[in-house]
Structure formats: structure tokens, C-alpha cells
């Protein structure tokens, strides 16, 4: 579910390009082979997953290892500490560090899959996922999804102005399941209700059989992220579960606001959310 890295040609349905991609694109193809579930990969696995020739993978690995972007690990490879250090400088990393203990408690209490995400344009970028007892199909950290098809996206879109939404939402709105909201008037009606309640729902609108509720983290009436819980049925989104979600969102919003108001470095976009 990751977004293809721009290359020198148009990507195919499998994320490959119809002509030779740039060296940077090839490097990202290699790096995107790694995930939270697959932290260590062999040379053969990297060739198979990237779709790149063995000689290209060999050259890229040599260069990336010389930069400490990738490191060797017991005849295999993993992400290196230099790349880890770079990623921890992202604002979303600060948000994740603040939220993770609270998300873990929500996950343990509810048994549901719990997400943290931020809005990037018209897409939701997933920052963290804690799997629930049901082990639902769910996006992992780093994945991006269209905002209008998810509870997280609707929770975040609700805190934009109508003009801001008009500037980013596609027309027409794409459909992902039979339940996806594709009517802009209906979507606006839902977003107004979400703005009032801070509870957004995804009733199998992105993936069949997955139902979610989300709440935005709000600072000075601007969203800075959102959290969500997911279940196998709409009935699983109980009032008790929504109340727990809301309380967690309020606690996290207060935590983010305290850090922004104190002027702590790395908490952005400060210019958007200061009073």
C-alpha cells in the first residue's frame, strides 16, 4: 500500500516502471522491501521483492552499506542505524513516541487493532499499528491510503476548512468497496458530524469486513494526527470502545499541546496550530 517512488517512467500495476528508473528510485525499491514484519532479508529475497537484476541489487547494497543505510546481519541485510537516525528526526516520530504508551494501553484494554496516522495531502500516512486479537488485515506503518475511505482520514479531514478540503479531495471520489462514500455532499455531511463529535466511522468503506472508529488529536482547533480502533463488525464499535478512544485522543491532544506551547523542537507544524 505504499506510494510508488517517482521514477523516470510511468509505474505499472505492480509498481515497476516501463523503462529504466533512476538510481534513486532503484534504491527506494530496495529499501521498501523491508517492513516491520520483515526486518532482515537475504540477498535472494531482496532480488525477488524488488524485481531488480542481481547485479543491480549487488551494486546498490554495496553503496548503501558504505553509507550505513543498510547493514549486514548474519549473511542477510537490515536497515542501518544511519537511516534510523534520519527517520527519528521526522515530526511524526515525535508524535509516535508520545502516543505509543497510550496506544499500547488502548490496545491491551480493548483487544482491537489500534492505529496512529497523520494527514499528508489527501492521503492518510500510517505512523504506527498495534495488532489486536482478531489480527485484522490492516495497513502497516509507512503505508498510505486515500483519506475519504478511512475513519482516520475522515477524522483528519473534518478539521480542515471546506476550502482546504476542496483543494485536495479528488472529483469524483474513488470507490474501494460498495460502502465507500463517493458522494461529496454525503461526505461533507459526515465530516460536519465528525467535527462535532470527534468520532469518525469506517463501515467497511476501505476493506470488506473491517470496521473502524477514529478520533483526531486536536490542538488549537487544528488536527495534528488521529488514532483509530478496528474490529470485525460494526457491532464491535461499542459506545464503551468509542468512549475509550475519545479519552485517549483527549489525553494525547493535551500532551501534544503542552509540547508545542512550550516551544519544544521538532513539534510541527507549529505555525499552523499556535493560538
Coordinates of C-alpha atoms in Angstrom, one line a residue:
X1 CA 0.0 0.0 0.0
X2 CA 3.0 2.3 -0.2
X3 CA 3.1 5.1 -2.7
X4 CA 5.4 4.3 -5.7
X5 CA 8.6 6.5 -5.7
X6 CA 8.6 8.8 -8.8
X7 CA 10.9 7.4 -11.4
X8 CA 11.8 8.3 -15.0
X9 CA 8.8 6.4 -16.4
X10 CA 5.2 5.6 -15.5
X11 CA 4.8 2.8 -13.0
X12 CA 2.9 -0.4 -14.0
X13 CA 0.2 -2.1 -11.8
X14 CA 3.0 -3.9 -9.9
X15 CA 4.9 -0.7 -9.0
X16 CA 7.6 -1.3 -11.6
X17 CA 8.4 1.1 -14.4
X18 CA 8.1 0.6 -18.1
X19 CA 11.6 1.9 -18.7
X20 CA 14.7 2.2 -16.6
X21 CA 14.1 4.0 -13.3
X22 CA 16.6 6.4 -11.8
X23 CA 19.3 5.1 -9.3
X24 CA 17.4 6.8 -6.5
X25 CA 14.2 5.0 -7.5
X26 CA 16.0 1.7 -7.5
X27 CA 17.5 2.4 -4.1
X28 CA 14.0 3.1 -2.7
X29 CA 12.7 -0.1 -4.3
X30 CA 15.3 -1.9 -2.4
X31 CA 14.6 -0.1 0.9
X32 CA 10.9 -0.6 0.6
X33 CA 11.4 -4.4 0.6
X34 CA 11.9 -4.1 4.4
X35 CA 9.0 -3.8 6.8
X36 CA 8.1 -4.2 10.4
X37 CA 7.3 -7.9 9.7
X38 CA 10.5 -8.5 7.5
X39 CA 13.3 -6.6 9.2
X40 CA 16.0 -8.9 7.9
X41 CA 16.2 -10.1 4.3
X42 CA 18.6 -12.3 2.3
X43 CA 20.1 -11.2 -1.0
X44 CA 17.7 -13.6 -2.8
X45 CA 14.7 -12.1 -1.1
X46 CA 15.8 -8.6 -2.0
X47 CA 16.1 -9.6 -5.6
X48 CA 12.7 -11.2 -5.7
X49 CA 10.9 -8.4 -3.8
X50 CA 12.5 -5.5 -5.6
X51 CA 12.3 -7.0 -9.1
X52 CA 15.8 -5.7 -9.8
X53 CA 18.6 -7.6 -11.5
X54 CA 21.0 -9.4 -9.2
X55 CA 23.9 -7.2 -10.4
X56 CA 21.9 -4.0 -9.6
X57 CA 21.0 -5.2 -6.2
X58 CA 24.6 -6.1 -5.5
X59 CA 25.8 -2.6 -6.5
X60 CA 23.1 -0.9 -4.5
X61 CA 23.8 -3.0 -1.4
X62 CA 27.5 -2.1 -1.6
X63 CA 26.8 1.6 -1.9
X64 CA 24.0 1.7 0.7
X65 CA 26.2 -0.3 3.2
X66 CA 29.1 2.1 2.7
X67 CA 26.7 4.9 3.8
X68 CA 25.3 2.9 6.7
X69 CA 21.9 3.0 5.2
X70 CA 21.8 -0.8 5.1
X71 CA 23.9 -3.1 7.2
X72 CA 24.8 -6.8 7.1
X73 CA 23.3 -9.2 9.6
X74 CA 24.2 -12.9 9.7
X75 CA 24.5 -13.4 5.9
X76 CA 21.5 -11.1 5.3
X77 CA 20.7 -7.4 5.5
X78 CA 18.7 -5.0 7.5
X79 CA 18.1 -1.2 7.8
X80 CA 21.1 0.6 9.1
X81 CA 21.4 2.9 12.0
X82 CA 22.1 6.0 9.8
X83 CA 18.7 5.6 8.2
X84 CA 17.1 5.0 11.6
X85 CA 18.6 8.2 12.9
X86 CA 17.3 10.2 9.9
X87 CA 13.7 8.8 10.3
X88 CA 13.7 9.7 14.0
X89 CA 14.1 13.3 13.1
X90 CA 10.7 13.3 11.4
X91 CA 7.9 15.2 13.3
X92 CA 5.8 12.0 13.1
X93 CA 8.5 10.2 15.1
X94 CA 8.0 12.6 18.0
X95 CA 4.2 12.1 17.7
X96 CA 4.7 8.3 17.7
X97 CA 7.0 8.4 20.8
X98 CA 4.4 10.4 22.7
X99 CA 1.5 8.3 21.6
X100 CA 2.8 4.8 21.8
X101 CA 2.4 4.1 25.6
X102 CA -1.2 5.3 25.4
X103 CA -1.9 3.3 22.2
X104 CA -0.5 0.2 23.9
X105 CA -2.9 0.7 26.8
X106 CA -5.8 1.2 24.5
X107 CA -4.8 -1.9 22.6
X108 CA -4.5 -4.0 25.7
X109 CA -7.8 -2.8 27.2
X110 CA -9.8 -3.2 24.0
X111 CA -8.1 -6.1 22.2
X112 CA -8.6 -4.2 19.0
X113 CA -6.1 -3.2 16.3
X114 CA -5.0 0.4 17.1
X115 CA -3.6 2.9 14.6
X116 CA -1.9 6.2 14.6
X117 CA -1.8 8.3 11.4
X118 CA -1.2 11.8 10.1
X119 CA -2.7 13.6 7.1
X120 CA -0.4 14.2 4.1
X121 CA -2.4 16.0 1.4
X122 CA -5.4 13.9 0.5
X123 CA -3.8 10.7 1.9
X124 CA -3.5 9.2 5.4
X125 CA 0.0 8.2 6.3
X126 CA 0.2 5.4 8.9
X127 CA 2.7 6.0 11.7
X128 CA 2.0 3.0 14.0
X129 CA -0.1 -0.1 14.2
X130 CA -0.7 -2.4 17.2
X131 CA -2.3 -5.6 16.2
X132 CA -5.4 -6.7 18.1
X133 CA -6.6 -10.2 19.0
X134 CA -8.6 -10.6 15.7
X135 CA -5.5 -9.9 13.6
X136 CA -7.4 -7.9 11.0
X137 CA -6.0 -7.1 7.6
X138 CA -4.6 -3.6 8.3
X139 CA -2.2 -1.1 6.9
X140 CA 1.3 -1.0 8.5
X141 CA 3.5 1.9 9.4
X142 CA 4.6 3.7 6.3
X143 CA 1.5 2.8 4.2
X144 CA -0.7 5.5 2.8
X145 CA -4.4 5.3 2.0
X146 CA -6.9 7.8 0.4
X147 CA -8.4 9.8 3.3
X148 CA -12.1 9.7 2.4
X149 CA -12.2 5.9 2.6
X150 CA -11.0 5.5 6.1
X151 CA -12.1 6.5 9.6
X152 CA -8.7 8.1 10.3
X153 CA -8.9 10.1 7.1
X154 CA -12.4 11.4 7.9
X155 CA -11.3 12.3 11.4
X156 CA -8.5 14.4 10.0
X157 CA -10.4 15.9 7.1
X158 CA -13.1 17.1 9.5
X159 CA -10.7 19.6 11.0
X160 CA -9.8 21.2 7.7
X161 CA -11.9 24.1 6.3
X162 CA -14.2 23.4 3.4
X163 CA -11.9 25.4 1.2
X164 CA -8.9 23.2 2.2
X165 CA -10.9 20.1 1.5
X166 CA -12.0 21.5 -1.9
X167 CA -8.3 22.0 -2.7
X168 CA -7.2 18.4 -2.1
X169 CA -10.2 16.0 -2.5
X170 CA -10.4 14.3 -5.9
X171 CA -13.5 14.7 -8.1
X172 CA -15.0 12.1 -8.4
X173 CA -14.2 10.4 -5.1
X174 CA -12.9 6.9 -5.9
X175 CA -14.8 3.8 -4.7
X176 CA -13.0 1.0 -2.9
X177 CA -15.9 -1.1 -1.6
X178 CA -19.7 -1.0 -2.0
X179 CA -19.8 1.0 1.2
X180 CA -17.3 3.7 0.2
X181 CA -18.7 7.3 0.4
X182 CA -18.4 8.7 -3.1
X183 CA -21.0 11.4 -2.9
X184 CA -19.3 14.7 -1.9
X185 CA -22.4 16.1 -0.2
X186 CA -22.8 13.0 2.0
X187 CA -19.1 13.1 2.8
X188 CA -19.4 16.8 3.9
X189 CA -22.4 15.9 6.0
X190 CA -20.4 13.2 7.8
X191 CA -17.4 15.5 8.3
X192 CA -19.6 18.1 9.9
X193 CA -20.9 15.5 12.3
X194 CA -17.3 14.3 13.0
X195 CA -16.2 17.8 13.7
X196 CA -18.9 18.0 16.4
X197 CA -18.4 14.5 18.0
X198 CA -14.7 13.8 17.1
X199 CA -15.7 10.3 16.2
X200 CA -15.4 9.2 12.5
X201 CA -16.5 5.8 11.3
X202 CA -15.4 3.5 8.5
X203 CA -18.0 0.8 8.0
X204 CA -16.1 -1.5 5.6
X205 CA -15.5 1.5 3.3
X206 CA -11.9 0.7 2.6
X207 CA -11.7 -3.1 3.2
X208 CA -14.6 -5.5 3.4
X209 CA -15.1 -6.9 6.9
X210 CA -13.1 -4.2 8.6
X211 CA -14.9 -1.6 10.7
X212 CA -13.1 1.3 12.4
X213 CA -13.7 4.4 14.6
X214 CA -11.2 7.2 14.8
X215 CA -10.6 10.4 16.7
X216 CA -8.4 13.3 15.8
X217 CA -5.7 14.8 18.1
X218 CA -6.7 18.5 18.1
X219 CA -4.5 21.4 19.2
X220 CA -5.9 25.0 18.9
X221 CA -8.6 23.6 16.7
X222 CA -6.2 22.1 14.2
X223 CA -5.6 18.4 13.7
X224 CA -2.1 17.1 14.3
X225 CA -2.9 13.4 13.9
X226 CA -5.5 10.8 14.6
X227 CA -5.9 7.4 16.3
X228 CA -8.3 4.6 15.4
X229 CA -9.5 1.2 16.6
X230 CA -10.7 -1.5 14.2
X231 CA -13.0 -4.5 14.6
X232 CA -14.6 -7.3 12.5
X233 CA -18.1 -5.9 12.8
X234 CA -20.0 -2.6 13.3
X235 CA -21.4 -4.1 16.5
X236 CA -17.9 -4.3 17.8
X237 CA -17.6 -0.5 17.8
X238 CA -19.4 -0.2 21.1
X239 CA -20.1 3.0 23.0
X240 CA -17.6 1.9 25.6
X241 CA -14.9 1.4 23.0
X242 CA -15.6 4.8 21.4
X243 CA -15.5 6.5 24.8
X244 CA -12.1 4.9 25.5
X245 CA -10.9 6.1 22.1
X246 CA -12.1 9.6 22.7
X247 CA -10.5 9.8 26.2
X248 CA -7.2 8.6 24.7
X249 CA -7.4 11.2 22.0
X250 CA -8.0 13.9 24.5
X251 CA -5.1 12.9 26.6
X252 CA -2.8 12.8 23.6
X253 CA -4.1 16.2 22.4
X254 CA -3.2 17.7 25.7
X255 CA 0.3 16.1 25.6
X256 CA 1.0 17.5 22.1
X257 CA -0.4 20.9 23.0
X258 CA 1.9 21.1 26.1
X259 CA 4.9 20.4 24.0
X260 CA 4.0 22.8 21.3
X261 CA 3.1 25.6 23.7
X262 CA 6.5 25.0 25.4
X263 CA 8.2 25.5 22.1
X264 CA 9.9 22.1 22.1
X265 CA 11.9 21.5 19.0
X266 CA 10.5 19.1 16.4
X267 CA 6.8 19.6 17.1
X268 CA 5.4 20.9 13.8
X269 CA 3.6 22.4 12.0
X270 CA 3.9 25.0 14.8
X271 CA 3.0 27.9 12.5
X272 CA -0.4 26.2 11.8
X273 CA -1.5 25.5 15.3
X274 CA -0.2 28.2 17.6
X275 CA -3.1 30.3 19.0

